[in-house]
Coordinates of C-alpha atoms in Angstrom, one line a residue:
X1 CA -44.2 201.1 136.7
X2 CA -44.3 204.5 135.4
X3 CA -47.3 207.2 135.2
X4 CA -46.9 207.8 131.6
X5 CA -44.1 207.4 128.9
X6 CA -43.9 207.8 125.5
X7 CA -42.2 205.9 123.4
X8 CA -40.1 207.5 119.8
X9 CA -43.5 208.9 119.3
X10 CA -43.7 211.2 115.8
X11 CA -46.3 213.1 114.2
X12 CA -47.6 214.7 111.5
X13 CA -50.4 217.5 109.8
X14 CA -51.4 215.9 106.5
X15 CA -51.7 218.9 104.2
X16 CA -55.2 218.9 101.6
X17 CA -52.5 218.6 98.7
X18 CA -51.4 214.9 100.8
X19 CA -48.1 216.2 102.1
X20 CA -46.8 215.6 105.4
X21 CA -45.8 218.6 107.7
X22 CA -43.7 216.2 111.1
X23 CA -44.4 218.3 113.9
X24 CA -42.9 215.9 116.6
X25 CA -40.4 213.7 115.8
X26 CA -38.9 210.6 117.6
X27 CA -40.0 211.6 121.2
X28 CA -39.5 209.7 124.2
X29 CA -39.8 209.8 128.2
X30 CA -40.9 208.5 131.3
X31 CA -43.0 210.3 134.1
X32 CA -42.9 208.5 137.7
X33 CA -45.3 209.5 140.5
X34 CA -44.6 212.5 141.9
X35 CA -42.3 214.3 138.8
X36 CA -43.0 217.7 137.1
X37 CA -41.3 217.7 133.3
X38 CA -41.0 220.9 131.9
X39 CA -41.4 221.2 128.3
X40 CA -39.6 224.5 126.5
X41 CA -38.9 226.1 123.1
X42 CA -39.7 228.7 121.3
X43 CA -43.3 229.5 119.5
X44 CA -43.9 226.9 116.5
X45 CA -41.5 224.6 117.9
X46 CA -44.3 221.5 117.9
X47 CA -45.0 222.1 122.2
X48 CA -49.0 222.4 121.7
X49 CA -49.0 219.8 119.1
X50 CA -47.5 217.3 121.6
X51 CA -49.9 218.1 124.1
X52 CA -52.4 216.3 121.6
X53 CA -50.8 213.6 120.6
X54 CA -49.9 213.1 124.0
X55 CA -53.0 213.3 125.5
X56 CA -55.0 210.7 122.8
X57 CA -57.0 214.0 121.3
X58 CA -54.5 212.9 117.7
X59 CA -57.8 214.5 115.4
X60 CA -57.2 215.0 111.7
X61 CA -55.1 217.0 110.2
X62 CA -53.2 216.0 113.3
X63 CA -52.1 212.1 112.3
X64 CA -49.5 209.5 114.7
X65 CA -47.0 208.9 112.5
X66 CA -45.1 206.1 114.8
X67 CA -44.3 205.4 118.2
X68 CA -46.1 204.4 121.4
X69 CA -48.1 206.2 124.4
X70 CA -48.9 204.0 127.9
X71 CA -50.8 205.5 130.6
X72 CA -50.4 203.3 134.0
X73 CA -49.0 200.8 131.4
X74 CA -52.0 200.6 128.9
X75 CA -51.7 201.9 125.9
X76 CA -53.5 204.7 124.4
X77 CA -52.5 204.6 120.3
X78 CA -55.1 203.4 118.6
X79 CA -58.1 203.7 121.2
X80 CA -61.6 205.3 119.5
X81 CA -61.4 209.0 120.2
X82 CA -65.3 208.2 121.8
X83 CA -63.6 205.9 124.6
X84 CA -60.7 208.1 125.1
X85 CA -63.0 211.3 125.6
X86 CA -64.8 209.3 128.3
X87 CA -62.4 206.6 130.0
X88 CA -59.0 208.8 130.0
X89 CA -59.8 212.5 129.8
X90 CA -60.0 214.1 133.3
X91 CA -59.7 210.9 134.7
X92 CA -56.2 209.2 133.6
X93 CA -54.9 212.4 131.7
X94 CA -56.6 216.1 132.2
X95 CA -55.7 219.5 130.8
X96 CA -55.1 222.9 131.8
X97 CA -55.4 225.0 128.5
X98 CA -53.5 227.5 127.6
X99 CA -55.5 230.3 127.7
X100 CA -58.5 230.7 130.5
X101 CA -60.3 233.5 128.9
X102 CA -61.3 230.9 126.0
X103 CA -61.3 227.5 128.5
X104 CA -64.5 228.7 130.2
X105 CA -67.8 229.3 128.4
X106 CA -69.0 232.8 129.5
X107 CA -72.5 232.1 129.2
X108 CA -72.8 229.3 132.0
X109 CA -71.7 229.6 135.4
X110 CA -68.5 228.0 137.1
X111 CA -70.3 225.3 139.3
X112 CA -72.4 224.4 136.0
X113 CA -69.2 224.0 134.0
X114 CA -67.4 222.1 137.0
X115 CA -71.2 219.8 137.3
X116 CA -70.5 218.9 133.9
X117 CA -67.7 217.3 134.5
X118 CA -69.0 215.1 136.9
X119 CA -72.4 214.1 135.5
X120 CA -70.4 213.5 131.8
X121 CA -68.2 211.0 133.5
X122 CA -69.8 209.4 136.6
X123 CA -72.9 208.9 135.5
X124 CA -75.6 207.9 138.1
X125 CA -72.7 207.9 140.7
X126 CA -73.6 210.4 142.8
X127 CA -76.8 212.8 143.6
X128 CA -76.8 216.5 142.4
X129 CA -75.9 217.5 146.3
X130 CA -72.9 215.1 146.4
X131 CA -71.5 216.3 143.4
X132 CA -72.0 219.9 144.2
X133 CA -69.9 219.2 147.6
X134 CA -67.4 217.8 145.9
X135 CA -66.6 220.7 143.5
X136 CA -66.9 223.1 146.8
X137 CA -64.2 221.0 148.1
X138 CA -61.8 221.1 145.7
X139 CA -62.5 224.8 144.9
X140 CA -61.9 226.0 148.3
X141 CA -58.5 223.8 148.1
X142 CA -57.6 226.1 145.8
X143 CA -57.6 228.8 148.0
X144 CA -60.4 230.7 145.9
X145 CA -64.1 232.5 147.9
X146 CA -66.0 229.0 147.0
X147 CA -69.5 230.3 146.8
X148 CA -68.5 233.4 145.5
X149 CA -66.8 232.1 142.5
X150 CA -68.9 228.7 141.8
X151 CA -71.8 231.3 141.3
X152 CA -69.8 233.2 138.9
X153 CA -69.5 234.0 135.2
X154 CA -65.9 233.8 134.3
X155 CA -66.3 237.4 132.9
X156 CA -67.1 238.4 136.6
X157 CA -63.8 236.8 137.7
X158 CA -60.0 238.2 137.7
X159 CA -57.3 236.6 135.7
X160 CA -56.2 234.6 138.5
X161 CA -59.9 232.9 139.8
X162 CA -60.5 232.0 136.2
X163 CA -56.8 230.1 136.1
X164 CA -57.5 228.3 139.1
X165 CA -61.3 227.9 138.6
X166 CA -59.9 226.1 135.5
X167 CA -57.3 223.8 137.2
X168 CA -60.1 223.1 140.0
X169 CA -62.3 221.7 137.1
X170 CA -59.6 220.1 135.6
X171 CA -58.5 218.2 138.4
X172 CA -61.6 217.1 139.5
X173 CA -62.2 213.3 138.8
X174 CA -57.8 213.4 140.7
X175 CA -56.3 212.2 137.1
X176 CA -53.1 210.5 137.1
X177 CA -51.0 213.2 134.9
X178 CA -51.7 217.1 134.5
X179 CA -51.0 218.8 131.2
X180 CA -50.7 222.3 131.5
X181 CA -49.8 224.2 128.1
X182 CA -48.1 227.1 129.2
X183 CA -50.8 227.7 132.4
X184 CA -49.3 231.5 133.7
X185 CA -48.4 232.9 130.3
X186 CA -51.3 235.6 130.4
X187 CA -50.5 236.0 134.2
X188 CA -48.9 239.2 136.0
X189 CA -46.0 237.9 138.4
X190 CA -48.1 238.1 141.4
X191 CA -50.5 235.8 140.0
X192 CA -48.5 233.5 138.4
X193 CA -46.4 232.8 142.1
X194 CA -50.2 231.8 143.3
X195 CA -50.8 229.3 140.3
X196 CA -47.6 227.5 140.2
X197 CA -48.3 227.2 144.4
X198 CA -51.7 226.0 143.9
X199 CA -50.0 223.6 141.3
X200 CA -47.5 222.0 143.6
X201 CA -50.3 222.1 146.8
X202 CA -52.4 220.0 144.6
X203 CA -49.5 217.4 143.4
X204 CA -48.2 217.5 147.0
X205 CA -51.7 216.3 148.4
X206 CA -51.6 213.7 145.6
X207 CA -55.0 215.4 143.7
X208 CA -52.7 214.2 140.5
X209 CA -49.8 211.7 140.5
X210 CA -47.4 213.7 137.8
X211 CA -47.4 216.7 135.6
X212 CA -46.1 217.8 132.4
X213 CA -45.6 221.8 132.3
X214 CA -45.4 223.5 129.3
X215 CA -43.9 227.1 128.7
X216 CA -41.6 229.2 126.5
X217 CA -40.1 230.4 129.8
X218 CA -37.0 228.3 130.1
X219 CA -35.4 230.0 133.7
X220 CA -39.0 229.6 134.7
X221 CA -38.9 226.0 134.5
X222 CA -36.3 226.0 137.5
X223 CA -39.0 226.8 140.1
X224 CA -41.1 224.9 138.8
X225 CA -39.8 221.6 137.3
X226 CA -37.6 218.5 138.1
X227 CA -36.6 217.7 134.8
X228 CA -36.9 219.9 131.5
X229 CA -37.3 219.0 127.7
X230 CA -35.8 221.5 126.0
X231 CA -38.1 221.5 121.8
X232 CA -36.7 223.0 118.6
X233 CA -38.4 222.2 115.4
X234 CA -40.1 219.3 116.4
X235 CA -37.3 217.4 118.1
X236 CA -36.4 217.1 121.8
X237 CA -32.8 218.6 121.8
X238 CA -31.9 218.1 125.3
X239 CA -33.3 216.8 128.3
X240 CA -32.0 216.9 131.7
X241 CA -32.4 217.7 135.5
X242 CA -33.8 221.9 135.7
X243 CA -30.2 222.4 137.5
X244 CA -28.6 220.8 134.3
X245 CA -30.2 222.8 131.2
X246 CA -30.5 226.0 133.2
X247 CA -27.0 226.7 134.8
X248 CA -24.6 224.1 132.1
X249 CA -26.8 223.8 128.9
X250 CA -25.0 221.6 126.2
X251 CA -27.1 221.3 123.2
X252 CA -26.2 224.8 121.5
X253 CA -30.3 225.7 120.9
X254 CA -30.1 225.3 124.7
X255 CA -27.5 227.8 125.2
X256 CA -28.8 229.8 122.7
X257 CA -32.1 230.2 124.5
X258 CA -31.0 231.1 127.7
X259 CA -28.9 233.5 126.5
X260 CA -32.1 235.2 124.8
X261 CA -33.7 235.6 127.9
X262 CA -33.9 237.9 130.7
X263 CA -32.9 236.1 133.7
X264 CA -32.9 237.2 137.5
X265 CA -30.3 235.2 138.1
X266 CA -27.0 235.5 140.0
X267 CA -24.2 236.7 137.7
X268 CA -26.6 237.3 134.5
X269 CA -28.1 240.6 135.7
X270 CA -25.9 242.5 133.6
X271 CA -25.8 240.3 130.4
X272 CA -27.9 241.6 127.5
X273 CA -29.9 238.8 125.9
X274 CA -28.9 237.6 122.4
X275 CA -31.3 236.9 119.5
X276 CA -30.8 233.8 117.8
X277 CA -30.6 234.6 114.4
X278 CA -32.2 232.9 111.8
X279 CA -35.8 231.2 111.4
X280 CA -36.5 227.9 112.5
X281 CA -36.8 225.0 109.8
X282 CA -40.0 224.2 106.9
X283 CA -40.9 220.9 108.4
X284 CA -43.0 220.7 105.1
X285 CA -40.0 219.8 103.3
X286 CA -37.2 217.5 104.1
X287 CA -34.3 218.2 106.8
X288 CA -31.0 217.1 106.1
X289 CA -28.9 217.2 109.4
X290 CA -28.9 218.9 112.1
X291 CA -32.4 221.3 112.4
X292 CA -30.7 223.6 114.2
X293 CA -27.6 223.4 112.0
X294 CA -28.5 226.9 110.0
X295 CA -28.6 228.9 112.9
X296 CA -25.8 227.6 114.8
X297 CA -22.4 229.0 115.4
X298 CA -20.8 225.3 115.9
X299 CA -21.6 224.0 113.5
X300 CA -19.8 222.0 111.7
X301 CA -20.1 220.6 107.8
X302 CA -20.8 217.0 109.7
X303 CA -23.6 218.5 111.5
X304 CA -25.3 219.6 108.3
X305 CA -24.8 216.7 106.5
X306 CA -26.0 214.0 109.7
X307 CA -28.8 213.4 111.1
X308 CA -28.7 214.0 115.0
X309 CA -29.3 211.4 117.4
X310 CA -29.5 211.6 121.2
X311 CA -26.8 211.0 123.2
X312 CA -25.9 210.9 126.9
X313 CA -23.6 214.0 128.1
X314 CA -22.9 214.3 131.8
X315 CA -25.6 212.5 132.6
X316 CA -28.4 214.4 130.4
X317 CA -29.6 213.2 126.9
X318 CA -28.8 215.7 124.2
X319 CA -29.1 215.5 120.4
X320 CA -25.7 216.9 119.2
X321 CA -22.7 215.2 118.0
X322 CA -20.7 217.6 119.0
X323 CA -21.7 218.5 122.8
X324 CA -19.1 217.5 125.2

């Protein structure tokens, strides 16, 4: 049985003049114990508003339009927000937020924020003491100066403590599946090399069963994950092994973004990267085709006219007719 999948899930803002803005549309996948998906596109393309439909927090404007969502095969769709807040946040799906500066409140300190956690959601299941060892356990897994840090404002800590102070918190009740929404994006290099290793420690020692890794870094994704989904305008474009969408993309959004990037890699040192011209979609008003269809060099009076379903091309799903 799998971790989590999601099932042609689609979803939608609800505008205060009653129109729809579809944000996600027609997602599926499976996660299996043990597997890091990487989720990439460009800003706006509907990552962060996945993350919340994915992880039950669907809070208005933000509306399901369809689909299905099962954590360790129960589903989640339709569950009061009250018991998803206490029975499957940090325990059956936890996040790493995007941004650690605003994840931690800078008035309490670390050990009080990570105490929270556990008094919120084991409730008369363990003394203060107990509690206290466990988050200097887990803290110190992380490689971080335990006392040091749990008696810490964040304010008093570097970028990189606060990152892991907040995965240590995050992880702390060992949920099934890890959300991180683009968790090294503020990060120097350096620091990002320890994050992504603290990452993989943590899922190797089976602290959480499967992740979903979210970034704008596509030839990041390599290192990091075993399969990527590759976003544009709401729509999962192409998904396939890291290997796959890195080194042979086939959707041409795929291409398109690797060729925008600087990349360390062998043979594209001396390639200059390549805007992609053009503004993605209004997914306030109604798409006719294929979403990428205006900014794409292929394509073809078919693609503009159909709408794009997925297909299987040497052995990874991609949503273009015309992809060989």
């Amino acid at each position: 049985m799998s971790i989590f999948e999601a099932k042609h899930l689609s979803l939608h803002y609800l505008t205060r003049f009653g129109s729809k803005v579809h944000a996600a549309v027609d997602i599926s996948f499976e996660l299996e114990e043990g597997e890091i998906l990487g989720i990439a596109g460009e800003s706006g393309c509907g990552k962060t508003t996945l993350v919340s439909g994915l992880s039950g927090m669907c809070i208005p404007p933000l509306n399901y339009t369809s689909g299905e969502i099962f954590v360790s095969g129960q589903p989640l769709i339709g569950r009061p927000l009250e018991d998803i807040r206490e029975n499957v946040l940090a325990k059956e799906i936890s996040m790493i937020p995007q941004g650690a500066y605003n994840a931690l409140n800078p008035t309490r300190k670390i050990k009080d924020l990570a105490m929270d956690v556990l008094k919120s959601h084991e409730k008369g299941k363990a003394n203060k003491k107990e509690m206290y060892q466990r988050i200097h356990n887990r803290f110190e897994l992380l490689g971080l100066d335990t006392d040091k840090v749990l008696n810490s404002y964040s304010v008093q800590l570097t970028p990189g403590e606060k990152q892991r102070s907040v995965i240590g918190i995050s992880t702390l009740l060992n949920p099934k599946m890890v959300i991180a929404d683009e968790p090294t994006s503020a990060l120097d290099v350096t620091t990002q090399k320890q994050v992504i290793g603290v990452i993989f420690d943590l899922l190797e020692k089976k602290v959480f069963s499967t992740m979903i890794f979210i970034t704008h870094e596509l030839p990041l994704l390599r290192h990091v994950a075993d399969r990527i989904a590759v976003m544009y305008a709401g729509e999962i474009v192409e998904m396939g092994t890291s290997e796959q969408l890195v080194f042979s993309p086939k959707h041409p959004y795929t291409q398109a973004l690797m060729s925008a990037m600087l990349s360390a890699e062998e043979g594209a040192r001396k390639r200059k990267p390549e805007a992609i011209e053009g503004a993605p979609p209004n997914l306030a008003e109604e798409i006719v085709g294929c979403r990428f269809a205006p900014r794409c060099k292929h394509a073809t009076d078919g693609c503009k006219k159909n709408k794009q379903e997925i297909r299987i091309v040497d052995n990874r799903q991609v949503r273009c007719e015309n992809a060989k």
